[in-house]
Short mmCIF file of C-alpha atoms in Angstrom, two decimals:
data_model
loop_
_atom_site.label_atom_id
_atom_site.label_comp_id
_atom_site.label_asym_id
_atom_site.label_seq_id
_atom_site.Cartn_x
_atom_site.Cartn_y
_atom_site.Cartn_z
CA MET L 1 -25.31 -23.36 10.06
CA ARG L 2 -26.81 -19.91 9.70
CA SER L 3 -25.06 -17.11 11.51
CA ALA L 4 -25.61 -13.48 12.35
CA TRP L 5 -22.60 -11.20 12.54
CA THR L 6 -22.66 -7.77 14.08
CA ALA L 7 -20.38 -5.22 15.73
CA SER L 8 -20.79 -3.02 18.76
CA ASN L 9 -19.37 0.50 19.00
CA SER L 10 -16.65 -0.59 21.39
CA ALA L 11 -15.47 -3.89 19.93
CA ALA L 12 -16.45 -6.01 16.96
CA GLU L 13 -17.90 -9.40 17.70
CA ILE L 14 -18.89 -12.40 15.66
CA LEU L 15 -22.07 -13.92 17.02
CA ARG L 16 -22.41 -17.65 16.43
CA GLU L 17 -23.82 -20.64 18.20
CA ARG L 18 -20.38 -21.81 19.29
CA ARG L 19 -17.91 -20.11 21.58
CA LEU L 20 -15.55 -17.28 20.58
CA ARG L 21 -11.82 -17.31 21.08
CA THR L 22 -10.20 -13.97 21.96
CA ILE L 23 -6.58 -13.35 20.99
CA SER L 24 -4.69 -10.33 22.24
CA VAL L 25 -1.76 -8.80 20.45
CA ALA L 26 0.46 -10.11 23.23
CA GLU L 27 -0.53 -13.63 22.19
CA ARG L 28 0.37 -13.00 18.57
CA ASN L 29 3.55 -11.11 19.34
CA ALA L 30 5.33 -11.62 22.62
CA SER L 31 7.04 -8.24 22.36
CA ALA L 32 3.79 -6.32 22.07
CA THR L 33 3.65 -3.18 24.17
CA PRO L 34 0.83 -2.19 26.52
CA PHE L 35 -0.39 0.70 24.36
CA ALA L 36 -1.46 -1.64 21.55
CA MET L 37 -5.05 -2.25 22.53
CA VAL L 38 -5.97 -4.48 19.62
CA VAL L 39 -8.31 -7.43 20.01
CA VAL L 40 -8.90 -10.16 17.46
CA ARG L 41 -11.95 -12.37 17.84
CA GLU L 42 -12.21 -15.56 15.83
CA CYS L 43 -14.79 -18.30 15.42
CA ALA L 44 -13.47 -21.54 16.86
CA HIS L 45 -15.11 -23.73 14.23
CA MET L 46 -14.50 -21.64 11.11
CA PRO L 47 -10.85 -20.56 11.11
CA GLU L 48 -9.96 -17.46 9.15
CA GLY L 49 -8.17 -18.25 5.93
CA SER L 50 -9.51 -21.80 5.79
CA GLY L 51 -9.68 -21.39 2.01
CA ARG L 52 -13.37 -22.32 1.99
CA PRO L 53 -15.89 -19.67 0.94
CA LEU L 54 -18.89 -19.36 3.23
CA GLY L 55 -21.34 -20.56 0.59
CA ARG L 56 -24.19 -18.24 -0.30
CA THR L 57 -23.61 -15.21 1.92
CA LEU L 58 -25.72 -12.11 2.36
CA ILE L 59 -24.18 -8.83 3.52
CA ARG L 60 -27.15 -6.79 4.58
CA GLY L 61 -28.03 -3.41 6.03
CA GLY L 62 -24.82 -1.56 5.15
CA SER L 63 -23.99 1.51 3.15
CA LEU L 64 -22.36 0.16 -0.03
CA PHE L 65 -19.51 1.88 -1.87
CA ASP L 66 -18.92 0.01 -5.12
CA GLY L 67 -15.51 1.52 -5.92
CA THR L 68 -16.57 3.27 -9.12
CA GLY L 69 -16.50 6.77 -7.64
CA THR L 70 -20.22 7.09 -6.98
CA LYS L 71 -21.41 7.83 -3.48
CA ALA L 72 -22.19 5.05 -1.02
CA HIS L 73 -25.84 4.07 -0.75
CA PRO L 74 -27.93 1.55 1.23
CA ALA L 75 -27.68 -1.82 -0.50
CA ASP L 76 -27.32 -5.53 0.18
CA LEU L 77 -24.73 -7.77 -1.41
CA LEU L 78 -25.16 -11.45 -2.26
CA ILE L 79 -22.09 -13.69 -2.62
CA GLU L 80 -22.01 -17.20 -4.07
CA SER L 81 -18.79 -19.12 -3.52
CA ASP L 82 -15.97 -16.73 -4.51
CA ARG L 83 -18.05 -14.27 -6.57
CA ILE L 84 -20.45 -11.41 -6.11
CA VAL L 85 -23.67 -12.51 -7.77
CA GLU L 86 -26.16 -9.76 -7.05
CA ILE L 87 -26.54 -6.30 -5.51
CA ALA L 88 -29.94 -4.86 -4.64
CA PRO L 89 -31.57 -2.22 -2.45
CA SER L 90 -31.69 -3.08 1.23
CA GLY L 91 -34.28 -5.70 2.09
CA VAL L 92 -34.74 -7.18 -1.38
CA PHE L 93 -32.98 -10.43 -0.42
CA ASP L 94 -34.81 -10.85 2.89
CA GLY L 95 -36.24 -14.34 3.11
CA ARG L 96 -33.89 -15.77 0.52
CA ALA L 97 -32.09 -18.94 1.65
CA VAL L 98 -28.47 -18.23 2.51
CA ALA L 99 -25.75 -20.05 4.43
CA SER L 100 -24.49 -16.97 6.28
CA THR L 101 -25.61 -13.41 6.92
CA ILE L 102 -23.29 -10.55 7.81
CA ASP L 103 -25.20 -7.78 9.56
CA ALA L 104 -23.60 -4.56 8.31
CA ARG L 105 -25.99 -2.07 9.88
CA GLY L 106 -24.10 1.07 10.85
CA MET L 107 -21.20 0.03 8.64
CA THR L 108 -19.80 0.79 5.22
CA VAL L 109 -19.21 -2.01 2.72
CA LEU L 110 -16.32 -1.42 0.29
CA PRO L 111 -14.17 -3.34 -2.16
CA GLY L 112 -11.07 -4.81 -0.56
CA LEU L 113 -8.31 -2.20 -0.47
CA ILE L 114 -5.34 -2.52 -2.83
CA ASP L 115 -1.83 -1.42 -1.83
CA ALA L 116 0.01 -0.31 -4.96
CA HIS L 117 3.49 -0.36 -3.40
CA ILE L 118 4.77 -3.01 -1.01
CA HIS L 119 7.78 -5.29 -0.58
CA VAL L 120 6.81 -8.68 0.75
CA GLY L 121 9.98 -8.84 2.81
CA ARG L 122 11.56 -11.52 4.94
CA GLU L 123 8.47 -12.62 6.86
CA PRO L 124 5.64 -13.09 4.36
CA ASP L 125 3.64 -15.53 6.46
CA HIS L 126 3.30 -13.01 9.29
CA ASP L 127 2.94 -9.93 7.12
CA GLY L 128 0.44 -11.54 4.75
CA ARG L 129 -1.99 -11.82 7.63
CA LEU L 130 -1.45 -8.18 8.63
CA TYR L 131 -2.50 -6.99 5.18
CA LEU L 132 -5.71 -8.96 5.39
CA ASP L 133 -6.37 -7.86 8.98
CA ALA L 134 -6.29 -4.29 7.67
CA GLY L 135 -8.57 -4.98 4.71
CA VAL L 136 -5.87 -5.04 2.04
CA THR L 137 -6.80 -7.94 -0.23
CA SER L 138 -4.50 -7.21 -3.21
CA ALA L 139 -1.10 -5.57 -3.56
CA ARG L 140 1.78 -4.91 -5.94
CA ASP L 141 5.27 -5.90 -4.85
CA THR L 142 7.50 -3.26 -6.41
CA GLY L 143 10.86 -4.95 -6.00
CA GLY L 144 12.11 -8.21 -4.60
CA VAL L 145 13.82 -11.53 -5.28
CA LEU L 146 12.01 -12.94 -8.30
CA ASP L 147 12.23 -16.62 -7.36
CA ASN L 148 10.89 -15.90 -3.89
CA LEU L 149 7.98 -13.87 -5.22
CA ARG L 150 7.00 -16.47 -7.79
CA ALA L 151 7.21 -19.21 -5.18
CA LEU L 152 4.99 -17.16 -2.88
CA ARG L 153 2.36 -16.77 -5.59
CA ALA L 154 2.49 -20.52 -6.20
CA ARG L 155 1.93 -21.10 -2.49
CA ALA L 156 -1.03 -18.72 -2.58
CA LEU L 157 -2.60 -20.60 -5.50
CA ALA L 158 -2.15 -23.85 -3.56
CA GLY L 159 -3.78 -22.33 -0.48
CA GLU L 160 -0.54 -22.50 1.46
CA TRP L 161 0.02 -18.74 1.85
CA ILE L 162 -2.56 -16.33 3.22
CA GLY L 163 -2.00 -12.77 2.13
CA PRO L 164 -2.96 -10.18 -0.46
CA ARG L 165 -3.37 -11.17 -4.08
CA LEU L 166 0.02 -10.24 -5.56
CA ARG L 167 1.21 -8.48 -8.69
CA ILE L 168 4.99 -8.45 -8.94
CA CYS L 169 7.76 -6.37 -10.49
CA GLY L 170 10.60 -8.73 -9.60
CA PRO L 171 14.13 -7.33 -9.35
CA LEU L 172 14.81 -3.61 -9.59
CA ILE L 173 16.56 -2.59 -12.79
CA ASP L 174 19.33 -0.39 -11.41
CA GLY L 175 22.73 1.00 -12.25
CA ALA L 176 25.95 0.37 -10.35
CA PRO L 177 26.52 0.73 -7.48
CA THR L 178 23.11 -0.63 -6.52
CA VAL L 179 21.14 0.50 -3.50
CA TRP L 180 19.78 -2.97 -2.75
CA PRO L 181 21.42 -6.42 -2.76
CA ALA L 182 22.29 -8.14 -6.03
CA ALA L 183 19.60 -10.78 -5.50
CA MET L 184 16.90 -8.15 -5.96
CA SER L 185 18.70 -5.96 -8.50
CA PHE L 186 19.26 -6.32 -12.25
CA ILE L 187 22.30 -4.16 -13.07
CA VAL L 188 22.43 -2.22 -16.34
CA GLY L 189 25.06 0.22 -17.56
CA GLU L 190 25.61 0.03 -21.31
CA GLU L 191 23.46 0.26 -24.41
CA GLY L 192 21.57 -2.97 -24.86
CA ASP L 193 21.58 -3.83 -21.16
CA GLY L 194 18.09 -2.45 -20.73
CA ARG L 195 16.66 -4.51 -23.57
CA ASN L 196 18.40 -7.60 -22.22
CA ALA L 197 16.97 -7.02 -18.74
CA VAL L 198 13.44 -6.74 -20.09
CA ASP L 199 13.91 -9.82 -22.31
CA GLN L 200 14.90 -11.85 -19.25
CA LEU L 201 12.01 -10.60 -17.12
CA ALA L 202 9.29 -10.88 -19.78
CA GLY L 203 6.77 -13.57 -18.97
CA LYS L 204 7.87 -13.69 -15.33
CA VAL L 205 6.68 -10.33 -14.00
CA ASP L 206 3.55 -8.21 -14.25
CA GLN L 207 5.34 -4.85 -14.29
CA ILE L 208 8.92 -3.61 -14.35
CA LYS L 209 10.45 -1.12 -11.93
CA ILE L 210 13.35 1.09 -12.95
CA TYR L 211 15.49 2.30 -10.08
CA SER L 212 17.56 5.28 -9.05
CA GLY L 213 20.87 4.52 -10.80
CA VAL L 214 19.50 4.23 -14.34
CA GLY L 215 20.14 7.21 -16.62
CA PRO L 216 17.81 8.68 -19.27
CA GLU L 217 19.09 6.74 -22.29
CA LEU L 218 18.65 3.38 -20.60
CA VAL L 219 15.26 4.41 -19.20
CA ARG L 220 14.10 5.06 -22.76
CA GLU L 221 15.52 1.71 -23.85
CA ILE L 222 13.82 -0.19 -21.02
CA VAL L 223 10.46 1.53 -21.49
CA ALA L 224 10.48 0.91 -25.25
CA ARG L 225 11.42 -2.75 -24.91
CA ALA L 226 8.84 -3.34 -22.19
CA ARG L 227 6.21 -1.74 -24.39
CA ASP L 228 7.01 -4.34 -27.06
CA TYR L 229 5.98 -7.02 -24.54
CA GLY L 230 3.00 -5.05 -23.20
CA ILE L 231 4.62 -4.72 -19.76
CA PRO L 232 3.99 -1.46 -17.87
CA THR L 233 7.03 0.26 -16.39
CA THR L 234 7.29 2.35 -13.26
CA GLY L 235 10.20 4.21 -11.71
CA ASP L 236 11.77 5.32 -8.44
CA LEU L 237 14.33 7.55 -10.11
CA ALA L 238 17.29 9.78 -9.33
CA ALA L 239 19.76 9.65 -12.25
CA THR L 240 16.79 10.32 -14.54
CA ARG L 241 14.41 13.19 -13.86
CA ALA L 242 10.73 12.39 -13.56
CA SER L 243 10.02 14.68 -16.51
CA GLU L 244 12.50 12.75 -18.67
CA ALA L 245 10.91 9.43 -17.73
CA ILE L 246 7.45 10.76 -18.59
CA ASP L 247 8.75 11.91 -21.96
CA ALA L 248 10.12 8.40 -22.47
CA GLY L 249 6.64 6.97 -21.97
CA ILE L 250 6.99 5.44 -18.51
CA ALA L 251 3.65 4.21 -17.15
CA GLY L 252 4.12 5.40 -13.60
CA LEU L 253 6.29 7.04 -10.97
CA GLU L 254 6.84 5.96 -7.37
CA HIS L 255 7.16 8.25 -4.32
CA ALA L 256 6.54 11.98 -4.08
CA SER L 257 10.31 12.28 -3.74
CA VAL L 258 10.69 11.34 -7.41
CA ALA L 259 9.99 15.02 -8.19
CA TYR L 260 13.24 16.08 -6.48
CA ALA L 261 15.45 16.56 -9.55
CA ASP L 262 12.73 18.52 -11.36
CA ILE L 263 11.60 20.90 -8.64
CA VAL L 264 14.59 21.44 -6.31
CA PRO L 265 16.96 24.14 -7.62
CA VAL L 266 20.06 22.52 -9.13
CA GLU L 267 22.42 24.35 -6.78
CA LEU L 268 20.58 22.80 -3.79
CA GLN L 269 20.56 19.22 -5.05
CA VAL L 270 22.84 16.50 -3.68
CA SER L 271 24.18 13.43 -5.44
CA MET L 272 23.51 9.76 -4.68
CA ARG L 273 27.29 9.52 -4.27
CA ILE L 274 26.80 10.69 -0.69
CA PHE L 275 24.47 7.72 -0.13
CA HIS L 276 27.08 5.26 -1.38
CA GLU L 277 30.28 6.92 -0.13
CA GLN L 278 29.14 8.20 3.27
CA SER L 279 25.84 6.85 4.54
CA PRO L 280 22.09 6.85 3.80
CA ALA L 281 21.49 8.97 6.93
CA ILE L 282 23.92 11.69 5.83
CA TRP L 283 22.57 11.62 2.26
CA ARG L 284 19.00 12.08 3.45
CA ARG L 285 20.04 14.81 5.88
CA GLU L 286 21.70 16.81 3.10
CA ARG L 287 18.92 16.06 0.60
CA ASN L 288 16.31 17.37 3.01
CA LYS L 289 18.00 20.76 3.15
CA GLY L 290 17.42 21.43 -0.53
CA GLN L 291 13.94 19.93 -0.46
CA ALA L 292 12.91 22.05 2.52
CA ALA L 293 14.00 25.23 0.72
CA THR L 294 11.98 24.44 -2.41
CA ASP L 295 8.73 26.09 -3.46
CA PRO L 296 6.28 23.20 -4.06
CA SER L 297 3.98 25.55 -5.96
CA GLY L 298 6.67 27.22 -8.04
CA PRO L 299 6.86 27.14 -11.84
CA ASP L 300 8.96 23.95 -11.97
CA ALA L 301 6.59 22.11 -9.64
CA ARG L 302 3.52 23.26 -11.54
CA ARG L 303 5.14 22.25 -14.82
CA LEU L 304 5.84 18.72 -13.58
CA ALA L 305 2.35 18.39 -12.09
CA ARG L 306 0.82 19.41 -15.41
CA GLN L 307 3.07 16.97 -17.28
CA LEU L 308 1.96 14.16 -14.98
CA ALA L 309 -1.68 14.97 -15.58
CA ASP L 310 -1.39 15.40 -19.34
CA SER L 311 0.62 12.22 -19.85
CA GLY L 312 -1.74 9.96 -17.93
CA ALA L 313 1.21 8.42 -16.09
CA TRP L 314 0.20 7.26 -12.65
CA PHE L 315 1.77 8.85 -9.58
CA ASP L 316 2.08 6.76 -6.42
CA PRO L 317 3.24 9.24 -3.73
CA THR L 318 3.69 6.76 -0.82
CA LEU L 319 3.44 9.69 1.56
CA VAL L 320 3.30 7.46 4.60
CA VAL L 321 6.85 6.16 4.17
CA LEU L 322 8.15 9.68 3.54
CA GLU L 323 6.38 10.88 6.68
CA ARG L 324 7.86 8.01 8.69
CA LEU L 325 11.39 8.63 7.42
CA ALA L 326 11.04 12.29 8.35
CA SER L 327 9.83 11.40 11.84
CA LEU L 328 12.14 8.73 13.22
CA ALA L 329 12.51 10.65 16.48
CA ASP L 330 8.78 11.23 16.90
CA PRO L 331 7.10 9.11 19.60
CA ALA L 332 3.80 9.35 17.69
CA VAL L 333 5.50 7.34 14.94
CA ILE L 334 7.89 5.00 16.73
CA GLU L 335 5.38 4.23 19.50
CA ALA L 336 2.25 4.08 17.33
CA PRO L 337 -0.12 1.27 18.36
CA GLU L 338 0.21 -0.67 15.12
CA VAL L 339 4.00 -0.97 15.53
CA ALA L 340 3.38 -3.73 18.07
CA LEU L 341 1.85 -5.82 15.28
CA ALA L 342 5.20 -6.10 13.48
CA THR L 343 7.49 -9.02 14.26
CA PRO L 344 10.21 -8.63 16.91
CA ALA L 345 12.82 -8.86 14.13
CA ALA L 346 11.22 -6.00 12.22
CA GLN L 347 10.90 -3.89 15.34
CA LYS L 348 14.58 -4.52 16.12
CA MET L 349 15.65 -3.39 12.63
CA TRP L 350 13.51 -0.29 12.88
CA ALA L 351 14.99 0.58 16.27
CA GLU L 352 18.49 0.25 14.79
CA ARG L 353 17.45 2.65 12.02
CA VAL L 354 16.34 5.16 14.65
CA ALA L 355 19.66 4.82 16.48
CA GLY L 356 21.63 5.28 13.26
CA ARG L 357 19.69 8.40 12.42
CA LYS L 358 20.29 9.89 15.87
CA SER L 359 24.04 9.40 15.48
CA ALA L 360 24.12 11.54 12.32
CA TRP L 361 21.37 14.11 12.90
CA THR L 362 20.82 17.09 15.16
CA GLU L 363 17.51 18.48 16.38
CA ALA L 364 17.73 21.04 13.59
CA ASP L 365 18.06 18.22 11.04
CA TYR L 366 14.83 16.63 12.27
CA ALA L 367 13.04 19.98 11.94
CA THR L 368 14.39 20.31 8.40
CA ALA L 369 13.14 16.80 7.60
CA HIS L 370 9.63 17.76 8.65
CA ARG L 371 9.74 20.84 6.42
CA ALA L 372 11.01 18.71 3.54
CA PHE L 373 8.10 16.33 3.99
CA GLU L 374 5.65 19.23 3.93
CA VAL L 375 7.12 20.26 0.57
CA GLU L 376 6.55 16.75 -0.78
CA LEU L 377 3.00 16.74 0.57
CA ALA L 378 2.33 20.12 -1.04
CA PHE L 379 3.68 18.92 -4.38
CA VAL L 380 1.26 15.99 -4.26
CA GLY L 381 -1.45 18.60 -3.76
CA GLU L 382 -0.25 20.35 -6.92
CA ALA L 383 -0.41 17.06 -8.83
CA ILE L 384 -3.93 16.39 -7.53
CA ALA L 385 -5.07 19.88 -8.50
CA ALA L 386 -3.62 19.39 -11.98
CA GLY L 387 -5.59 16.15 -12.40
CA ALA L 388 -2.79 13.57 -12.12
CA THR L 389 -3.69 9.89 -11.79
CA ILE L 390 -2.96 9.14 -8.14
CA LEU L 391 -2.32 5.63 -6.82
CA VAL L 392 -2.40 4.61 -3.17
CA GLY L 393 0.64 2.73 -1.86
CA SER L 394 2.49 2.42 1.44
CA ASP L 395 6.00 1.04 0.75
CA ALA L 396 5.65 -1.39 3.66
CA PRO L 397 7.59 -2.74 5.50
CA ASN L 398 10.00 0.19 5.61
CA PRO L 399 10.70 1.51 9.13
CA PHE L 400 7.41 1.92 11.02
CA VAL L 401 5.40 1.37 7.84
CA VAL L 402 3.39 -1.54 9.21
CA PRO L 403 2.03 -3.87 6.52
CA GLY L 404 -1.64 -3.27 5.84
CA TRP L 405 -2.35 -0.70 8.51
CA SER L 406 -0.08 1.92 6.97
CA LEU L 407 -2.30 2.10 3.90
CA HIS L 408 -4.93 3.72 6.12
CA ARG L 409 -2.43 6.43 7.03
CA GLU L 410 -1.68 6.88 3.32
CA LEU L 411 -5.38 7.51 2.70
CA GLU L 412 -5.40 10.11 5.47
CA LEU L 413 -2.36 11.88 4.03
CA LEU L 414 -3.80 11.90 0.52
CA VAL L 415 -6.95 13.52 1.88
CA ARG L 416 -4.76 16.07 3.62
CA ALA L 417 -3.01 16.68 0.29
CA GLY L 418 -6.27 17.45 -1.50
CA LEU L 419 -8.24 14.33 -2.42
CA THR L 420 -11.73 13.97 -1.01
CA PRO L 421 -12.36 10.75 0.94
CA LEU L 422 -14.49 9.54 -1.97
CA GLN L 423 -11.64 10.16 -4.41
CA ALA L 424 -9.07 8.56 -2.13
CA LEU L 425 -11.10 5.39 -1.67
CA THR L 426 -11.85 5.23 -5.38
CA ARG L 427 -8.12 5.42 -6.08
CA ALA L 428 -7.36 2.72 -3.45
CA THR L 429 -9.85 0.34 -5.08
CA SER L 430 -10.74 0.66 -8.76
CA GLY L 431 -7.92 3.11 -9.50
CA ASN L 432 -5.22 0.83 -8.16
CA ALA L 433 -6.88 -2.20 -9.76
CA THR L 434 -6.73 -0.53 -13.17
CA ALA L 435 -3.06 0.42 -12.81
CA LEU L 436 -2.16 -3.08 -11.63
CA GLY L 437 -4.06 -4.77 -14.45
CA ILE L 438 -6.55 -6.59 -12.22
CA ALA L 439 -9.67 -4.47 -12.70
CA HIS L 440 -11.39 -7.38 -14.46
CA MET L 441 -11.25 -9.31 -11.17
CA VAL L 442 -11.30 -6.86 -8.27
CA GLY L 443 -11.47 -3.19 -7.33
CA THR L 444 -15.23 -2.77 -7.62
CA LEU L 445 -18.24 -4.48 -6.09
CA ARG L 446 -19.99 -5.73 -9.21
CA PRO L 447 -21.75 -8.99 -10.10
CA GLY L 448 -19.21 -11.41 -11.51
CA LYS L 449 -16.24 -9.88 -9.68
CA LEU L 450 -14.32 -11.74 -6.99
CA ALA L 451 -15.84 -11.21 -3.57
CA ASP L 452 -13.06 -9.12 -2.06
CA VAL L 453 -15.00 -7.12 0.52
CA LEU L 454 -14.04 -4.81 3.38
CA ILE L 455 -16.62 -3.82 5.99
CA VAL L 456 -15.79 -0.96 8.34
CA GLU L 457 -17.78 0.58 11.14
CA GLY L 458 -18.78 4.18 10.56
CA ASP L 459 -18.64 6.46 7.54
CA PRO L 460 -15.17 6.90 5.98
CA PHE L 461 -16.60 9.47 3.56
CA ALA L 462 -17.31 11.76 6.50
CA ASP L 463 -14.02 10.90 8.25
CA ILE L 464 -11.42 8.94 6.30
CA ARG L 465 -10.01 7.59 9.57
CA ALA L 466 -13.05 5.31 9.80
CA THR L 467 -11.34 2.94 7.35
CA ARG L 468 -9.31 1.77 10.34
CA ASN L 469 -12.46 0.42 12.00
CA VAL L 470 -12.16 -2.90 10.20
CA ARG L 471 -14.90 -5.35 11.11
CA HIS L 472 -14.90 -8.00 8.39
CA VAL L 473 -12.64 -8.87 5.46
CA LEU L 474 -13.50 -11.34 2.73
CA GLN L 475 -11.11 -12.34 -0.03
CA GLY L 476 -12.60 -14.36 -2.86
CA GLY L 477 -15.55 -15.13 -0.61
CA VAL L 478 -13.33 -16.50 2.17
CA VAL L 479 -13.46 -14.84 5.58
CA ARG L 480 -9.89 -13.70 6.09
CA HIS L 481 -10.51 -11.62 9.16
CA SER L 482 -13.24 -10.49 11.47
CA ALA L 483 -13.00 -7.75 14.04
CA VAL L 484 -9.68 -6.06 14.46
CA ALA L 485 -9.36 -2.35 15.13
CA VAL L 486 -6.34 -0.08 15.43
CA PRO L 487 -7.04 3.35 16.96
CA ALA L 488 -7.07 6.23 14.50
CA ARG L 489 -4.23 8.69 14.62
CA ALA L 490 -5.28 11.93 16.24
#
């Protein structure tokens, strides 16, 4: 059956010969709140995520951004089964026999977005769908229970799990005491432990993540051993400075906060001992004080930014999670429309985090947290200006970091930090694909690549917030979602 798909300015619609089924957020999540005005429209006879590509499909009339960094231009895209087979100027394919046509007039056609930093979490079946709803078709899990992650990838290959294409780091390599449970932590402490950890993970993970409790000597050991296997390493570090990890040859660094030990004056720094011996809320409160008093454009910050750029190590700032953690008393964050898309269990945990923060913080502490975040944002700007390789990741599902949708906020924050929308979207597609080792499959719209396609209404290169206007998402030629929109943040 041939079909014509289009979208109005007010709500996306799929036009077919059979009836449409409308699902409100309240249907998907009984605890949804009235402010979440999100509507999902699905074809009754072609369920999303059926695992069956549409056949030969023409996406016509849109402005095409291929992910390579060149500007979007009018072009049509032809898909056969799970692959892109041809791209041509608008109108060239008119009259060619196709099974389905997606009318993309007034829309921008992009590669599926890639989230470089997620944790699949406790509810992968629910969250997997959220990523796809938001146009995120691939992601890197940067720390979790290895057996669970490998089982999830097996389910995906069997068509039993619908979610982003996953790259995995497996357990965090950490020192004692660990921040996270033993099931997702590989504890090292003595010489040789790092090599042993890598030996046990080799062949089971795509990358390795080094965590906050690992000191410089063991970081060097882990990085060197991983290099022997050809496994990239990344780090969310505290006991090792970012500059030391770069000198050791680490492939990447996670979170803008990783710069803390390099740019915050030593006399203003606080130890992770506070985290373990008192509480995470008190540790973050005290940490923010030093961060807020730091010059993000000072000599130390500029030195680290230049080192990042010169080394080629990627830098994944995850600004959205840092903004959320600095704003747990802000109604704009805790009552954001997309929060209603999270499961009741997640919302309950996030509310408990808010309550715990309120018991340990004053109004002045919240103000300090906002200033500390602005320092982190400004340092990212320094890294961008220096030419660092920026990745785009969200760290979902941390508190109020909603899977999928939070990547759009990350794009907005990176633009605020200094990237152009074109640069940000290039980093979220081909840039992330290169860092994750999947650029041969996805990240650009090119003949022969998998048909991971995001279609949004409007022009995200004029206003990056237009990426939220998701109209259609294809993953490997399969329609994963059509027509969901979350209002842009003001």
